[in-house]
Amino acid sequence: MAPATPRPTEDGELHRQTEEEYRVFFEVAAVGNAIVDVGTRTFLRVNKYLEKLTGYSEHELRRLTIGAITHPDDRAADLERFRKMMAGETLEEPSEKRYIRKNGEVVWVSATETIVTNVEGVPRLEIVVVSDITARKRAEAEVECLRRKLELKVAERSAELADKSSQLEAFTYTVAHDLRAPLRAINCYAEYVSEALPPLEDKRVANCLQRIKDATRRLDTLIRDLLAYTRIAEMELSVHPIALQLAVDDALRMLANEIDRCAAEVRVEPPLPAVYGERTMLGHVVCHLLSNALKFVARGKRPVVRVFAEENSDRVRLYIADNGIGIPPQHQDRMFRVFERLEAALCHPGSGIGLALTKKVIERLGGSVGLSSVEGQGSMFWFELRKAEL
């Protein structure tokens, strides 16, 4: 009786099924798969994706090494990654590098290389998985090229603007400086005529001389404010922690006579926290805002001014609120521009530069300014700076 043919074991069948699944996965994967000899780094097996990617057939690739299809500029880094894996310093090495196709074209790939060892831990094979990232690299190169062109354009434009700004500031400074000398001469001659002539019977002449002197003083004030405005951009400020109370106290001392003259009520409501600023500049800013609050009130009305602060996270905002004439809504956005003055304020002395100067100082200190106002009821100006600890 002939012996029965042995039936395949379930384990054997499972093994063959696993091998088939692996073969299918290896061949039809949407990435390039390769098995490489660790001794020679020649290809032992590749899939269709890698053939298409490199332009070589599997037969041709088996006669090539990884180094042969790697771009010359990327070979040193590739060998260093392989050395680390063989030395056991790392299990796998992902990278982005270039392959040279059979027709000489360059393709970018994202590659992950892994060393497979035997039970004793000796390296046996190198598994390579690659995907084509050429389109992404080209897009990145185009973006980088555009970024560099934009940076160059911005640098050129910034240099042009800086040069024009410098020229404008130099021109403004020169003109303003040179204008003051003839103004002083005009004022001196007007004073001389007023003092040298006998008492004038014609009051119109005396009135004209007084108008000349008043006009020269107003223009001299405007020029000095204009000079101060142009200097702010170049002035070096020593920013350090300062208590707002000190700046407010300095401003109140400067305005003491004005406060007494108009019998104003100025209420300072503590606490006034510390901010990063510069004492002299902040004192002038507060002084100007307080001076406006005292000045722009309805005739016969007693000025009442509140000075208080609010803390918000890492910022401090100082408010100066008044009961003055207020600002129409359509004019509020332009109040911090140079030479902007309301029609109702033209009867009060001023150059129209004060608020613009205030804005420029606060911005140089890293802060911001603003206002809220109701026409006929009053205004509330504010500036905001970084909070500090003393």
Coordinates of C-alpha atoms in Angstrom, one line a residue:
M1 CA 0.0 0.0 0.0
A2 CA 1.5 3.3 -1.1
P3 CA 2.1 5.9 1.6
A4 CA -0.4 8.7 1.7
T5 CA 0.7 12.0 0.2
P6 CA 1.4 14.4 3.1
R7 CA -1.1 17.3 3.3
P8 CA 0.3 20.8 3.7
T9 CA 0.1 22.0 7.2
E10 CA -1.9 25.0 8.2
D11 CA 1.2 26.8 9.1
G12 CA 2.7 26.3 5.7
E13 CA -0.4 27.5 4.0
L14 CA -0.4 30.6 6.2
H15 CA 3.3 31.2 5.4
R16 CA 2.6 31.0 1.6
Q17 CA -0.4 33.3 2.0
T18 CA 1.7 35.8 3.9
E19 CA 4.5 35.8 1.3
E20 CA 1.9 36.4 -1.4
E21 CA 0.4 39.3 0.4
Y22 CA 3.9 40.8 1.0
R23 CA 4.7 40.4 -2.7
V24 CA 1.6 42.1 -3.8
F25 CA 2.1 44.9 -1.2
F26 CA 5.8 45.3 -2.3
E27 CA 4.9 45.4 -6.0
V28 CA 1.8 47.6 -6.2
A29 CA 2.6 50.1 -3.4
A30 CA 2.2 53.8 -4.2
V31 CA 5.8 54.3 -3.2
G32 CA 9.1 53.0 -4.4
N33 CA 10.3 49.9 -2.5
A34 CA 13.7 48.3 -2.7
I35 CA 15.8 45.6 -0.9
V36 CA 19.5 46.4 -0.9
D37 CA 22.5 44.3 -0.1
V38 CA 24.3 45.9 2.9
G39 CA 27.7 44.8 1.7
T40 CA 27.7 46.2 -1.8
R41 CA 24.6 48.5 -1.5
T42 CA 23.4 47.0 -4.8
F43 CA 19.7 46.6 -5.5
L44 CA 18.4 43.0 -4.9
R45 CA 14.8 43.7 -5.6
V46 CA 12.7 46.7 -6.7
N47 CA 9.1 47.4 -7.5
K48 CA 7.4 49.0 -10.5
Y49 CA 7.2 52.5 -8.9
L50 CA 11.0 52.6 -8.4
E51 CA 11.5 51.5 -12.0
K52 CA 9.2 54.2 -13.3
L53 CA 10.8 56.8 -10.9
T54 CA 14.4 56.1 -12.0
G55 CA 13.8 55.1 -15.6
Y56 CA 15.7 51.9 -15.1
S57 CA 14.3 48.4 -15.4
E58 CA 14.7 46.0 -12.4
H59 CA 17.3 44.1 -14.4
E60 CA 19.3 47.3 -14.8
L61 CA 18.9 48.4 -11.2
R62 CA 20.2 45.1 -9.9
R63 CA 23.6 46.0 -11.5
L64 CA 23.6 49.4 -9.9
T65 CA 24.2 50.7 -6.3
I66 CA 22.3 53.3 -4.4
G67 CA 25.3 55.6 -4.8
A68 CA 25.2 55.2 -8.6
I69 CA 21.7 56.8 -8.8
T70 CA 22.2 59.3 -6.0
H71 CA 23.1 62.9 -7.0
P72 CA 26.9 63.5 -6.4
D73 CA 26.2 66.4 -4.0
D74 CA 24.1 64.1 -1.8
R75 CA 26.3 61.0 -1.7
A76 CA 28.4 62.0 1.3
A77 CA 25.3 62.6 3.5
D78 CA 23.8 59.4 2.2
L79 CA 26.9 57.4 3.2
E80 CA 27.0 59.0 6.6
R81 CA 23.3 58.0 7.3
F82 CA 24.2 54.4 6.1
R83 CA 27.2 54.3 8.5
K84 CA 25.0 55.3 11.5
M85 CA 22.5 52.6 10.8
M86 CA 25.2 49.9 10.3
A87 CA 26.9 51.0 13.6
G88 CA 23.5 50.7 15.4
E89 CA 23.4 54.4 16.2
T90 CA 20.0 54.7 14.7
L91 CA 17.3 52.3 13.5
E92 CA 16.2 54.2 10.4
E93 CA 17.2 57.4 8.6
P94 CA 14.6 59.5 6.8
S95 CA 16.0 62.0 4.3
E96 CA 15.3 64.2 1.3
K97 CA 17.8 63.7 -1.5
R98 CA 18.1 63.6 -5.3
Y99 CA 18.2 60.7 -7.7
I100 CA 19.7 60.8 -11.2
R101 CA 17.3 59.1 -13.7
K102 CA 18.5 57.0 -16.6
N103 CA 18.0 59.9 -19.0
G104 CA 20.0 62.3 -16.7
E105 CA 17.0 64.1 -15.2
V106 CA 17.1 65.0 -11.5
V107 CA 14.2 63.9 -9.2
W108 CA 13.8 64.7 -5.6
V109 CA 12.7 61.9 -3.3
S110 CA 11.7 61.4 0.3
A111 CA 13.6 58.3 1.4
T112 CA 13.4 56.2 4.5
E113 CA 16.1 53.6 4.9
T114 CA 16.0 50.7 7.5
I115 CA 18.6 48.0 8.3
V116 CA 17.2 44.5 8.8
T117 CA 19.3 42.2 11.1
N118 CA 19.4 38.5 11.8
V119 CA 18.8 37.0 15.3
E120 CA 22.3 37.7 16.3
G121 CA 21.9 41.4 15.4
V122 CA 24.1 41.3 12.3
P123 CA 22.9 43.5 9.5
R124 CA 21.5 41.5 6.6
L125 CA 19.5 43.8 4.3
E126 CA 18.7 47.4 3.8
I127 CA 15.0 48.3 3.1
V128 CA 14.5 51.5 1.2
V129 CA 11.1 53.3 0.7
V130 CA 11.0 56.4 -1.5
S131 CA 8.4 58.8 -2.8
D132 CA 8.6 61.4 -5.5
I133 CA 8.6 65.0 -4.1
T134 CA 10.0 66.8 -7.1
A135 CA 6.8 68.8 -7.6
R136 CA 6.9 70.0 -4.0
K137 CA 10.6 70.9 -4.2
R138 CA 10.0 72.9 -7.4
A139 CA 7.1 74.7 -5.7
E140 CA 9.3 75.4 -2.7
A141 CA 12.1 76.7 -4.9
E142 CA 9.6 79.0 -6.7
V143 CA 8.3 80.3 -3.4
E144 CA 11.9 80.9 -2.1
C145 CA 12.7 82.7 -5.3
L146 CA 9.7 84.9 -5.0
R147 CA 10.4 85.5 -1.3
R148 CA 14.0 86.6 -2.1
K149 CA 12.7 88.9 -4.9
L150 CA 10.1 90.3 -2.5
E151 CA 12.7 90.8 0.3
L152 CA 15.0 92.6 -2.3
K153 CA 12.1 94.8 -3.4
V154 CA 11.1 95.6 0.1
A155 CA 14.7 96.4 1.0
E156 CA 15.1 98.7 -2.0
R157 CA 11.7 100.4 -1.3
S158 CA 12.6 100.8 2.4
A159 CA 15.9 102.3 1.5
E160 CA 14.2 104.7 -0.9
L161 CA 11.6 105.7 1.7
A162 CA 14.3 106.1 4.4
D163 CA 16.3 108.3 2.1
K164 CA 13.3 110.4 1.2
S165 CA 12.3 110.6 4.8
S166 CA 15.8 111.7 5.8
Q167 CA 15.9 114.3 3.0
L168 CA 12.5 115.6 4.1
E169 CA 13.5 115.8 7.8
A170 CA 16.8 117.5 6.8
F171 CA 14.8 120.0 4.6
T172 CA 12.2 120.6 7.3
Y173 CA 14.9 121.2 9.9
T174 CA 16.9 123.5 7.7
V175 CA 13.9 125.6 6.6
A176 CA 12.6 125.9 10.1
H177 CA 16.0 126.7 11.5
D178 CA 16.6 129.4 8.8
L179 CA 13.2 130.9 9.2
R180 CA 13.7 131.7 12.9
A181 CA 16.4 134.2 12.2
P182 CA 14.4 136.6 10.0
L183 CA 11.4 136.2 12.4
R184 CA 13.5 137.3 15.3
A185 CA 14.7 140.3 13.2
I186 CA 11.1 141.3 12.3
N187 CA 10.0 141.0 16.0
C188 CA 13.0 143.1 17.1
Y189 CA 12.3 145.8 14.5
A190 CA 8.7 145.9 15.6
E191 CA 9.7 146.3 19.2
Y192 CA 12.2 149.0 18.3
V193 CA 9.6 151.0 16.3
S194 CA 7.2 150.7 19.2
E195 CA 9.7 152.0 21.7
A196 CA 11.5 154.6 19.5
L197 CA 8.4 156.4 18.3
P198 CA 6.6 158.9 20.6
P199 CA 3.2 157.9 21.8
L200 CA 1.2 157.3 18.7
E201 CA -1.9 159.2 18.1
D202 CA -2.9 156.8 15.4
K203 CA -4.0 153.7 17.2
R204 CA -4.1 151.8 14.0
V205 CA -0.3 152.0 13.7
A206 CA 0.1 150.7 17.3
N207 CA -2.4 148.0 16.6
C208 CA -0.5 146.9 13.4
L209 CA 2.8 146.8 15.2
Q210 CA 1.2 144.6 17.9
R211 CA -0.2 142.3 15.3
I212 CA 3.3 142.0 13.7
K213 CA 4.8 141.0 17.0
D214 CA 1.9 138.5 17.8
A215 CA 2.2 136.9 14.4
T216 CA 6.0 136.5 14.6
R217 CA 5.6 134.9 18.1
R218 CA 3.0 132.5 16.8
L219 CA 5.1 131.6 13.8
D220 CA 8.1 131.1 16.0
T221 CA 6.1 128.8 18.2
L222 CA 5.0 126.8 15.1
I223 CA 8.6 126.5 13.9
R224 CA 9.8 125.3 17.3
D225 CA 7.0 122.7 17.4
L226 CA 7.9 121.6 13.9
L227 CA 11.6 121.3 14.9
A228 CA 10.6 119.2 17.9
Y229 CA 8.4 117.0 15.7
T230 CA 11.3 116.3 13.2
R231 CA 13.8 115.7 16.1
I232 CA 11.6 113.0 17.7
A233 CA 12.3 110.5 14.9
E234 CA 16.1 110.7 15.4
M235 CA 16.2 111.3 19.2
E236 CA 17.5 108.4 21.3
L237 CA 15.1 107.6 24.1
S238 CA 16.3 105.9 27.3
V239 CA 13.3 103.7 28.0
H240 CA 13.1 102.4 31.5
P241 CA 10.4 101.7 34.2
I242 CA 8.8 104.9 35.5
A243 CA 5.8 105.6 37.7
L244 CA 3.1 107.5 35.7
Q245 CA 2.5 109.5 38.9
L246 CA 5.9 111.2 38.4
A247 CA 5.1 112.2 34.9
V248 CA 1.7 113.6 36.0
D249 CA 3.3 115.5 38.9
D250 CA 5.8 117.0 36.5
A251 CA 3.0 118.1 34.2
L252 CA 1.0 119.6 37.1
R253 CA 4.0 121.7 38.2
M254 CA 4.5 123.0 34.6
L255 CA 0.8 124.0 34.4
A256 CA 0.4 125.3 38.0
N257 CA -0.1 128.9 36.9
E258 CA -2.5 128.0 34.1
I259 CA -4.5 125.8 36.5
D260 CA -4.8 128.7 39.0
R261 CA -5.6 131.3 36.3
C262 CA -8.6 129.4 35.0
A263 CA -9.6 128.0 38.5
A264 CA -9.6 124.5 37.1
E265 CA -10.4 121.4 39.1
V266 CA -7.8 118.6 38.2
R267 CA -8.6 115.3 39.9
V268 CA -5.8 112.7 39.9
E269 CA -7.2 109.3 40.8
P270 CA -4.6 106.8 42.0
P271 CA -3.2 104.3 41.5
L272 CA -1.1 105.3 38.5
P273 CA 1.1 102.3 37.8
A274 CA 4.6 102.1 36.4
V275 CA 5.2 101.8 32.6
Y276 CA 8.2 101.6 30.3
G277 CA 8.9 105.1 29.2
E278 CA 11.1 108.2 29.5
R279 CA 10.2 110.7 32.3
T280 CA 10.9 114.0 30.5
M281 CA 9.0 112.9 27.3
L282 CA 6.1 111.5 29.3
G283 CA 5.9 114.7 31.3
H284 CA 5.6 116.7 28.2
V285 CA 2.9 114.4 26.7
V286 CA 0.8 114.6 29.9
C287 CA 1.4 118.3 30.0
H288 CA 0.1 118.8 26.5
L289 CA -3.0 116.7 27.0
L290 CA -3.8 118.5 30.3
S291 CA -3.1 121.9 28.7
N292 CA -5.7 121.1 25.9
A293 CA -8.2 119.9 28.5
L294 CA -7.8 123.3 30.3
K295 CA -7.9 125.3 27.1
F296 CA -10.7 123.9 25.0
V297 CA -13.7 124.6 27.2
A298 CA -16.8 126.7 26.6
R299 CA -16.5 130.4 27.5
G300 CA -17.3 131.0 31.2
K301 CA -17.2 127.3 32.0
R302 CA -14.8 126.0 34.8
P303 CA -12.5 123.3 33.5
V304 CA -12.8 119.9 35.3
V305 CA -10.3 117.3 34.4
R306 CA -9.9 113.7 35.5
V307 CA -6.6 111.8 35.3
F308 CA -6.8 108.0 35.9
A309 CA -5.3 104.8 34.7
E310 CA -6.5 101.2 33.8
E311 CA -4.4 98.1 33.7
N312 CA -5.0 95.4 31.0
S313 CA -2.8 92.3 31.0
D314 CA 0.7 93.7 30.3
R315 CA -0.5 97.2 29.3
V316 CA -1.4 100.4 31.2
R317 CA -3.6 103.1 29.7
L318 CA -3.6 106.6 31.1
Y319 CA -6.8 108.7 30.5
I320 CA -7.2 112.5 30.6
A321 CA -10.9 113.3 30.5
D322 CA -12.3 116.8 30.4
N323 CA -15.6 118.7 30.2
G324 CA -14.6 120.8 27.2
I325 CA -16.1 121.6 23.8
G326 CA -15.7 118.0 22.5
I327 CA -14.8 116.8 19.0
P328 CA -17.4 116.0 16.2
P329 CA -17.3 112.3 15.2
Q330 CA -16.2 113.1 11.6
H331 CA -13.1 114.8 12.9
Q332 CA -11.9 112.4 15.6
D333 CA -9.8 110.2 13.3
R334 CA -7.6 113.0 12.1
M335 CA -6.9 114.7 15.4
F336 CA -3.4 113.2 15.7
R337 CA -2.3 114.4 12.3
V338 CA 0.1 117.4 11.8
F339 CA -1.6 120.8 11.5
E340 CA -5.0 119.4 12.1
R341 CA -7.1 121.9 14.1
L342 CA -10.8 122.2 14.6
E343 CA -12.6 125.4 13.5
A344 CA -13.9 125.9 17.1
A345 CA -10.2 125.8 18.3
L346 CA -8.9 128.4 16.0
C347 CA -9.6 131.1 18.5
H348 CA -7.2 129.4 20.9
P349 CA -3.4 129.6 20.6
G350 CA -1.7 126.6 19.1
S351 CA 0.3 125.2 16.2
G352 CA -1.7 122.1 15.3
I353 CA 1.4 119.9 16.0
G354 CA 1.0 119.1 19.6
L355 CA -1.2 116.0 19.3
A356 CA 0.9 114.7 16.3
L357 CA 4.0 115.2 18.5
T358 CA 2.3 113.3 21.3
K359 CA 1.5 110.4 19.0
K360 CA 5.0 110.2 17.7
V361 CA 6.5 110.2 21.2
I362 CA 4.2 107.5 22.5
E363 CA 4.8 105.4 19.4
R364 CA 8.6 105.8 19.8
L365 CA 8.1 104.4 23.3
G366 CA 6.3 101.4 21.9
G367 CA 2.7 102.5 22.8
S368 CA -0.4 103.9 21.1
V369 CA -2.8 106.8 21.5
G370 CA -6.5 107.4 21.0
L371 CA -9.5 109.4 22.1
S372 CA -13.3 109.3 22.6
S373 CA -15.4 112.4 22.6
V374 CA -18.9 113.8 22.5
E375 CA -19.4 117.1 20.9
G376 CA -20.4 119.7 23.5
Q377 CA -19.8 117.4 26.5
G378 CA -16.1 116.8 26.6
S379 CA -13.2 114.5 25.4
M380 CA -11.2 111.7 26.9
F381 CA -7.7 111.3 25.4
W382 CA -5.5 108.3 26.3
F383 CA -2.2 106.8 25.7
E384 CA -1.1 103.2 26.4
L385 CA 2.3 101.8 27.2
R386 CA 3.8 98.5 28.4
K387 CA 3.4 97.9 32.2
A388 CA 6.6 97.8 34.3
E389 CA 7.5 96.9 37.8
L390 CA 9.5 99.2 40.1

